[in-house]
mmCIF file of C-alpha atoms and ligand atoms in Angstrom:
data_model
loop_
_atom_site.group_PDB
_atom_site.id
_atom_site.type_symbol
_atom_site.label_atom_id
_atom_site.label_comp_id
_atom_site.label_asym_id
_atom_site.label_seq_id
_atom_site.Cartn_x
_atom_site.Cartn_y
_atom_site.Cartn_z
ATOM 1 C CA UNK B 30 -23.376 90.933 -57.922
ATOM 2 C CA UNK B 31 -20.623 88.316 -57.820
ATOM 3 C CA UNK B 32 -18.242 90.887 -56.384
ATOM 4 C CA UNK B 33 -20.720 91.824 -53.681
ATOM 5 C CA UNK B 34 -21.185 88.172 -52.796
ATOM 6 C CA UNK B 35 -17.485 87.478 -52.452
ATOM 7 C CA UNK B 36 -17.089 90.629 -50.395
ATOM 8 C CA UNK B 37 -19.809 89.324 -48.133
ATOM 9 C CA UNK B 38 -18.134 85.930 -47.847
ATOM 10 C CA UNK B 39 -14.783 87.508 -47.002
ATOM 11 C CA UNK B 40 -16.243 89.840 -44.379
ATOM 12 C CA UNK B 41 -18.111 86.936 -42.778
ATOM 13 C CA UNK B 42 -14.866 85.014 -42.613
ATOM 14 C CA UNK B 43 -13.094 87.955 -41.007
ATOM 15 C CA UNK B 44 -15.935 88.467 -38.549
ATOM 16 C CA UNK B 45 -15.967 84.763 -37.833
ATOM 17 C CA UNK B 46 -12.294 84.848 -36.994
ATOM 18 C CA UNK B 47 -12.643 87.861 -34.760
ATOM 19 C CA UNK B 48 -15.633 86.339 -33.011
ATOM 20 C CA UNK B 49 -13.867 83.171 -32.018
ATOM 21 C CA UNK B 50 -10.832 83.223 -29.799
ATOM 22 C CA UNK B 51 -9.725 79.629 -30.143
ATOM 23 C CA UNK B 52 -6.425 78.226 -31.291
ATOM 24 C CA UNK B 53 -7.336 78.521 -34.975
ATOM 25 C CA UNK B 54 -6.698 82.219 -34.568
ATOM 26 C CA UNK B 55 -3.682 82.420 -32.264
ATOM 27 C CA UNK B 56 -1.973 79.062 -32.652
ATOM 28 C CA UNK B 57 -2.062 78.813 -28.865
ATOM 29 C CA UNK B 58 -4.419 76.644 -26.885
ATOM 30 C CA UNK B 59 -7.019 78.728 -25.107
ATOM 31 C CA UNK B 60 -8.030 77.335 -21.754
ATOM 32 C CA UNK B 61 -10.972 78.830 -19.927
ATOM 33 C CA UNK B 62 -11.101 78.563 -16.172
ATOM 34 C CA UNK B 63 -12.435 80.305 -13.090
ATOM 35 C CA UNK B 64 -9.395 81.443 -11.139
ATOM 36 C CA UNK B 65 -11.132 81.564 -7.769
ATOM 37 C CA UNK B 66 -10.481 77.972 -6.837
ATOM 38 C CA UNK B 67 -7.263 77.371 -4.909
ATOM 39 C CA UNK B 68 -5.238 75.139 -5.121
ATOM 40 C CA UNK B 69 -6.461 74.351 -8.670
ATOM 41 C CA UNK B 70 -6.606 77.839 -10.178
ATOM 42 C CA UNK B 71 -6.149 81.196 -8.563
ATOM 43 C CA UNK B 72 -4.144 84.360 -8.906
ATOM 44 C CA UNK B 73 -0.964 85.086 -7.034
ATOM 45 C CA UNK B 74 0.377 88.595 -7.570
ATOM 46 C CA UNK B 75 -1.526 88.901 -10.851
ATOM 47 C CA UNK B 76 -0.203 85.564 -12.146
ATOM 48 C CA UNK B 77 -2.406 82.553 -12.748
ATOM 49 C CA UNK B 78 -1.168 79.650 -10.634
ATOM 50 C CA UNK B 79 -2.421 76.302 -9.353
ATOM 51 C CA UNK B 80 -2.554 72.650 -10.321
ATOM 52 C CA UNK B 81 -4.757 73.093 -13.394
ATOM 53 C CA UNK B 82 -2.710 76.064 -14.586
ATOM 54 C CA UNK B 83 0.533 74.107 -14.361
ATOM 55 C CA UNK B 84 -0.953 70.957 -15.862
ATOM 56 C CA UNK B 85 -2.377 72.937 -18.786
ATOM 57 C CA UNK B 86 1.029 74.532 -19.405
ATOM 58 C CA UNK B 87 2.663 71.111 -19.346
ATOM 59 C CA UNK B 88 0.071 69.733 -21.758
ATOM 60 C CA UNK B 89 0.559 72.650 -24.147
ATOM 61 C CA UNK B 90 4.327 72.246 -23.970
ATOM 62 C CA UNK B 91 4.038 68.562 -24.816
ATOM 63 C CA UNK B 92 1.796 69.460 -27.741
ATOM 64 C CA UNK B 93 4.372 71.986 -28.964
ATOM 65 C CA UNK B 94 2.382 75.094 -28.181
ATOM 66 C CA UNK B 95 1.476 77.469 -25.353
ATOM 67 C CA UNK B 96 -1.612 77.997 -23.297
ATOM 68 C CA UNK B 97 -3.525 81.231 -22.964
ATOM 69 C CA UNK B 98 -5.870 81.592 -19.985
ATOM 70 C CA UNK B 99 -9.356 83.030 -20.148
ATOM 71 C CA UNK B 100 -10.654 83.710 -16.618
ATOM 72 C CA UNK B 101 -14.466 83.660 -16.523
ATOM 73 C CA UNK B 102 -17.380 82.652 -14.279
ATOM 74 C CA UNK B 103 -17.653 78.931 -13.559
ATOM 75 C CA UNK B 104 -21.092 78.626 -15.125
ATOM 76 C CA UNK B 105 -19.833 80.270 -18.357
ATOM 77 C CA UNK B 106 -17.114 77.658 -18.924
ATOM 78 C CA UNK B 107 -19.166 75.071 -20.799
ATOM 79 C CA UNK B 108 -20.979 77.639 -23.022
ATOM 80 C CA UNK B 109 -17.569 79.160 -23.848
ATOM 81 C CA UNK B 110 -16.178 75.809 -24.975
ATOM 82 C CA UNK B 111 -19.385 75.029 -26.877
ATOM 83 C CA UNK B 112 -19.165 78.307 -28.791
ATOM 84 C CA UNK B 113 -15.489 77.822 -29.704
ATOM 85 C CA UNK B 114 -14.261 80.813 -27.689
ATOM 86 C CA UNK B 115 -11.863 78.498 -25.867
ATOM 87 C CA UNK B 116 -10.332 75.162 -26.821
ATOM 88 C CA UNK B 117 -10.941 73.563 -23.462
ATOM 89 C CA UNK B 118 -12.141 74.202 -19.934
ATOM 90 C CA UNK B 119 -10.031 73.133 -17.008
ATOM 91 C CA UNK B 120 -11.352 74.250 -13.650
ATOM 92 C CA UNK B 121 -11.466 71.397 -11.179
ATOM 93 C CA UNK B 122 -14.456 70.427 -13.267
ATOM 94 C CA UNK B 123 -16.343 67.327 -12.216
ATOM 95 C CA UNK B 124 -17.473 64.894 -14.885
ATOM 96 C CA UNK B 125 -21.273 64.621 -14.747
ATOM 97 C CA UNK B 126 -23.811 62.968 -17.057
ATOM 98 C CA UNK B 127 -25.587 66.296 -17.599
ATOM 99 C CA UNK B 128 -22.405 68.089 -18.601
ATOM 100 C CA UNK B 129 -21.565 65.221 -20.963
ATOM 101 C CA UNK B 130 -24.611 66.207 -23.021
ATOM 102 C CA UNK B 131 -22.867 69.478 -23.895
ATOM 103 C CA UNK B 132 -19.133 68.747 -23.859
ATOM 104 C CA UNK B 133 -16.771 65.798 -24.149
ATOM 105 C CA UNK B 134 -14.523 64.996 -21.196
ATOM 106 C CA UNK B 135 -10.952 63.713 -21.270
ATOM 107 C CA UNK B 136 -9.714 60.923 -19.061
ATOM 108 C CA UNK B 137 -9.912 62.036 -15.440
ATOM 109 C CA UNK B 138 -6.851 63.500 -13.717
ATOM 110 C CA UNK B 139 -7.938 64.006 -10.087
ATOM 111 C CA UNK B 140 -10.494 62.730 -7.625
ATOM 112 C CA UNK B 141 -12.292 65.079 -5.292
ATOM 113 C CA UNK B 142 -14.896 65.059 -2.561
ATOM 114 C CA UNK B 143 -17.668 67.547 -1.898
ATOM 115 C CA UNK B 144 -17.338 68.495 1.763
ATOM 116 C CA UNK B 145 -19.322 70.564 4.219
ATOM 117 C CA UNK B 146 -17.548 73.503 5.867
ATOM 118 C CA UNK B 147 -19.150 75.228 8.860
ATOM 119 C CA UNK B 148 -18.234 77.928 11.366
ATOM 120 C CA UNK B 149 -15.885 76.525 13.990
ATOM 121 C CA UNK B 150 -18.508 76.575 16.770
ATOM 122 C CA UNK B 151 -21.390 75.253 14.616
ATOM 123 C CA UNK B 152 -23.686 72.490 15.879
ATOM 124 C CA UNK B 153 -23.914 71.047 12.348
ATOM 125 C CA UNK B 154 -22.126 67.687 12.543
ATOM 126 C CA UNK B 155 -23.327 65.764 9.487
ATOM 127 C CA UNK B 156 -24.858 66.237 6.048
ATOM 128 C CA UNK B 157 -28.304 65.442 7.530
ATOM 129 C CA UNK B 158 -27.994 68.399 9.905
ATOM 130 C CA UNK B 159 -28.018 70.698 6.874
ATOM 131 C CA UNK B 160 -31.756 70.292 6.557
ATOM 132 C CA UNK B 161 -33.458 73.597 7.367
ATOM 133 C CA UNK B 162 -30.152 75.473 7.187
ATOM 134 C CA UNK B 163 -28.892 78.094 4.735
ATOM 135 C CA UNK B 164 -26.199 76.567 2.509
ATOM 136 C CA UNK B 165 -23.652 78.489 0.464
ATOM 137 C CA UNK B 166 -22.417 77.110 -2.846
ATOM 138 C CA UNK B 167 -20.510 78.334 -5.847
ATOM 139 C CA UNK B 168 -22.972 78.998 -8.646
ATOM 140 C CA UNK B 169 -23.306 76.205 -11.205
ATOM 141 C CA UNK B 170 -21.009 73.756 -9.411
ATOM 142 C CA UNK B 171 -21.831 70.211 -8.376
ATOM 143 C CA UNK B 172 -22.150 71.496 -4.788
ATOM 144 C CA UNK B 173 -24.914 73.785 -6.082
ATOM 145 C CA UNK B 174 -26.573 70.984 -8.075
ATOM 146 C CA UNK B 175 -26.536 68.409 -5.231
ATOM 147 C CA UNK B 176 -27.635 70.802 -2.487
ATOM 148 C CA UNK B 177 -30.413 72.317 -4.577
ATOM 149 C CA UNK B 178 -31.633 68.780 -5.312
ATOM 150 C CA UNK B 179 -31.406 67.598 -1.713
ATOM 151 C CA UNK B 180 -32.454 70.671 0.270
ATOM 152 C CA UNK B 181 -34.469 72.792 -2.181
ATOM 153 C CA UNK B 182 -33.966 76.124 -3.882
ATOM 154 C CA UNK B 183 -34.860 78.183 -0.798
ATOM 155 C CA UNK B 184 -32.004 76.632 1.222
ATOM 156 C CA UNK B 185 -29.355 77.720 -1.264
ATOM 157 C CA UNK B 186 -27.304 80.893 -1.395
ATOM 158 C CA UNK B 187 -25.241 81.090 -4.588
ATOM 159 C CA UNK B 188 -21.914 82.916 -4.837
ATOM 160 C CA UNK B 189 -19.789 83.614 -7.915
ATOM 161 C CA UNK B 190 -16.754 82.662 -5.797
ATOM 162 C CA UNK B 191 -16.891 80.365 -2.816
ATOM 163 C CA UNK B 192 -14.601 82.542 -0.667
ATOM 164 C CA UNK B 193 -17.519 84.966 -0.525
ATOM 165 C CA UNK B 194 -19.641 82.101 0.816
ATOM 166 C CA UNK B 195 -17.118 81.535 3.594
ATOM 167 C CA UNK B 196 -17.227 85.238 4.395
ATOM 168 C CA UNK B 197 -21.040 85.077 4.602
ATOM 169 C CA UNK B 198 -20.673 82.137 6.989
ATOM 170 C CA UNK B 199 -18.442 84.225 9.196
ATOM 171 C CA UNK B 200 -20.995 87.006 9.458
ATOM 172 C CA UNK B 201 -23.758 84.468 10.212
ATOM 173 C CA UNK B 202 -25.731 85.101 7.004
ATOM 174 C CA UNK B 203 -25.459 81.415 6.045
ATOM 175 C CA UNK B 204 -24.797 78.250 8.082
ATOM 176 C CA UNK B 205 -22.558 76.109 5.880
ATOM 177 C CA UNK B 206 -20.741 75.879 2.549
ATOM 178 C CA UNK B 207 -20.569 72.816 0.311
ATOM 179 C CA UNK B 208 -17.449 72.811 -1.852
ATOM 180 C CA UNK B 209 -14.642 70.628 -3.181
ATOM 181 C CA UNK B 210 -12.380 69.251 -0.427
ATOM 182 C CA UNK B 211 -9.040 70.736 -1.432
ATOM 183 C CA UNK B 212 -10.578 74.147 -1.986
ATOM 184 C CA UNK B 213 -12.243 74.022 1.437
ATOM 185 C CA UNK B 214 -8.914 73.007 2.968
ATOM 186 C CA UNK B 215 -7.073 75.858 1.247
ATOM 187 C CA UNK B 216 -9.611 78.428 2.473
ATOM 188 C CA UNK B 217 -9.777 77.014 6.016
ATOM 189 C CA UNK B 218 -5.974 76.912 6.193
ATOM 190 C CA UNK B 219 -6.013 80.715 5.829
ATOM 191 C CA UNK B 220 -8.483 81.128 8.695
ATOM 192 C CA UNK B 221 -8.542 77.994 10.850
ATOM 193 C CA UNK B 222 -9.932 79.823 13.879
ATOM 194 C CA UNK B 223 -13.158 80.592 11.984
ATOM 195 C CA UNK B 224 -14.091 77.413 10.107
ATOM 196 C CA UNK B 225 -13.955 73.629 10.255
ATOM 197 C CA UNK B 226 -14.622 70.871 7.716
ATOM 198 C CA UNK B 227 -16.950 68.011 8.649
ATOM 199 C CA UNK B 228 -15.540 64.497 8.503
ATOM 200 C CA UNK B 229 -18.536 63.138 6.603
ATOM 201 C CA UNK B 230 -18.245 63.596 2.850
ATOM 202 C CA UNK B 231 -21.137 64.721 0.688
ATOM 203 C CA UNK B 232 -20.133 63.151 -2.632
ATOM 204 C CA UNK B 233 -17.113 61.766 -4.445
ATOM 205 C CA UNK B 234 -16.253 62.975 -7.900
ATOM 206 C CA UNK B 235 -13.618 63.058 -10.637
ATOM 207 C CA UNK B 236 -12.126 65.986 -12.504
ATOM 208 C CA UNK B 237 -11.474 66.078 -16.239
ATOM 209 C CA UNK B 238 -10.885 68.598 -19.005
ATOM 210 C CA UNK B 239 -13.897 69.573 -21.143
ATOM 211 C CA UNK B 240 -13.609 70.073 -24.911
ATOM 212 C CA UNK B 241 -16.188 70.930 -27.547
ATOM 213 C CA UNK B 242 -18.425 67.982 -28.345
ATOM 214 C CA UNK B 243 -17.021 66.084 -31.313
ATOM 215 C CA UNK B 244 -13.531 67.642 -31.144
ATOM 216 C CA UNK B 245 -11.978 64.181 -31.080
ATOM 217 C CA UNK B 246 -8.701 65.451 -32.489
ATOM 218 C CA UNK B 247 -8.038 67.622 -29.423
ATOM 219 C CA UNK B 248 -9.639 65.095 -27.073
ATOM 220 C CA UNK B 249 -7.279 62.344 -28.237
ATOM 221 C CA UNK B 250 -4.249 64.615 -27.950
ATOM 222 C CA UNK B 251 -5.198 65.668 -24.412
ATOM 223 C CA UNK B 252 -5.910 62.083 -23.373
ATOM 224 C CA UNK B 253 -2.542 60.952 -24.623
ATOM 225 C CA UNK B 254 -0.751 63.591 -22.541
ATOM 226 C CA UNK B 255 -2.939 62.988 -19.472
ATOM 227 C CA UNK B 256 -2.192 59.244 -19.629
ATOM 228 C CA UNK B 257 1.498 59.998 -20.005
ATOM 229 C CA UNK B 258 1.780 62.452 -17.103
ATOM 230 C CA UNK B 259 -0.336 60.202 -14.898
ATOM 231 C CA UNK B 260 1.972 57.253 -15.444
ATOM 232 C CA UNK B 261 5.344 59.033 -15.439
ATOM 233 C CA UNK B 262 4.777 60.989 -12.209
ATOM 234 C CA UNK B 263 4.717 64.479 -13.754
ATOM 235 C CA UNK B 264 1.107 65.032 -12.681
ATOM 236 C CA UNK B 265 1.813 63.865 -9.141
ATOM 237 C CA UNK B 266 4.796 66.229 -8.907
ATOM 238 C CA UNK B 267 2.541 69.197 -9.726
ATOM 239 C CA UNK B 268 -0.192 68.045 -7.312
ATOM 240 C CA UNK B 269 2.353 67.528 -4.535
ATOM 241 C CA UNK B 270 3.562 71.096 -4.963
ATOM 242 C CA UNK B 271 0.114 72.412 -4.063
ATOM 243 C CA UNK B 272 -1.385 69.728 -1.821
ATOM 244 C CA UNK B 273 0.782 68.826 1.145
HETATM 245 N N1 LIG Q 18 -15.898 70.375 -8.985
HETATM 246 C C1 LIG Q 18 -16.982 71.295 -8.942
HETATM 247 C C2 LIG Q 18 -17.739 71.248 -10.229
HETATM 248 O O1 LIG Q 18 -17.255 70.779 -11.208
HETATM 249 C C3 LIG Q 18 -16.534 72.724 -8.641
HETATM 250 C C4 LIG Q 18 -15.583 73.289 -9.632
HETATM 251 C C5 LIG Q 18 -15.250 74.772 -9.434
HETATM 252 O O2 LIG Q 18 -15.906 75.490 -8.680
HETATM 253 N N2 LIG Q 18 -14.228 75.250 -10.098
HETATM 254 O O3 LIG Q 18 -18.862 71.675 -10.303
#
């Protein structure tokens, strides 16, 4: 009986290890992100690049380890951190009170603005003009949360990646997209004859890294590095590489 019990304990431990992909297993820091969000995280020739990717590498380096990237849907990021399958989520993620119920956030490292992008010849000129229109958002983002709250479920078209929302705008299926400013700029820069960004901002926000609730050890380590790279210019150098 004792033997059977210890066998059980050992197999649970093994299963437990296999089930979780965090740094306890690999020694590396596992960062989950959604690599559909230029200039913060995207793929270039199969490589993960962008501000968050470079910042996470710098953080790992300063902590004497490496970072491994797990590319998943935006609305899976918080559950993945909560279930220990990644050490942290870094994805241009806005700090919100609701999210704080499920994860802990580091000090912020970037400010952002939710903007409205429309087809270049659109008559939509302000946030108020969005009323009665079809609005594209990336699923689970603050753009989704604000627009659903302000304009109602039936006004919203959700996309797993916001570039698909821009495409839908081009074909006339939707009227506007609400998305983070730098991401809108990066997409519009690729196709400036099709889209424009309204001057009036929807909301201002701040980005931070999310860790599992109560993981103060990692939180403190990340905060220390964030403070350091904010004050010594290393963060700005990375941002300047991607945002001209
Ligand atoms: N900043 C937005 C949010 O946190 C969008 C982030 C994203 O799409 N990667 O909801």
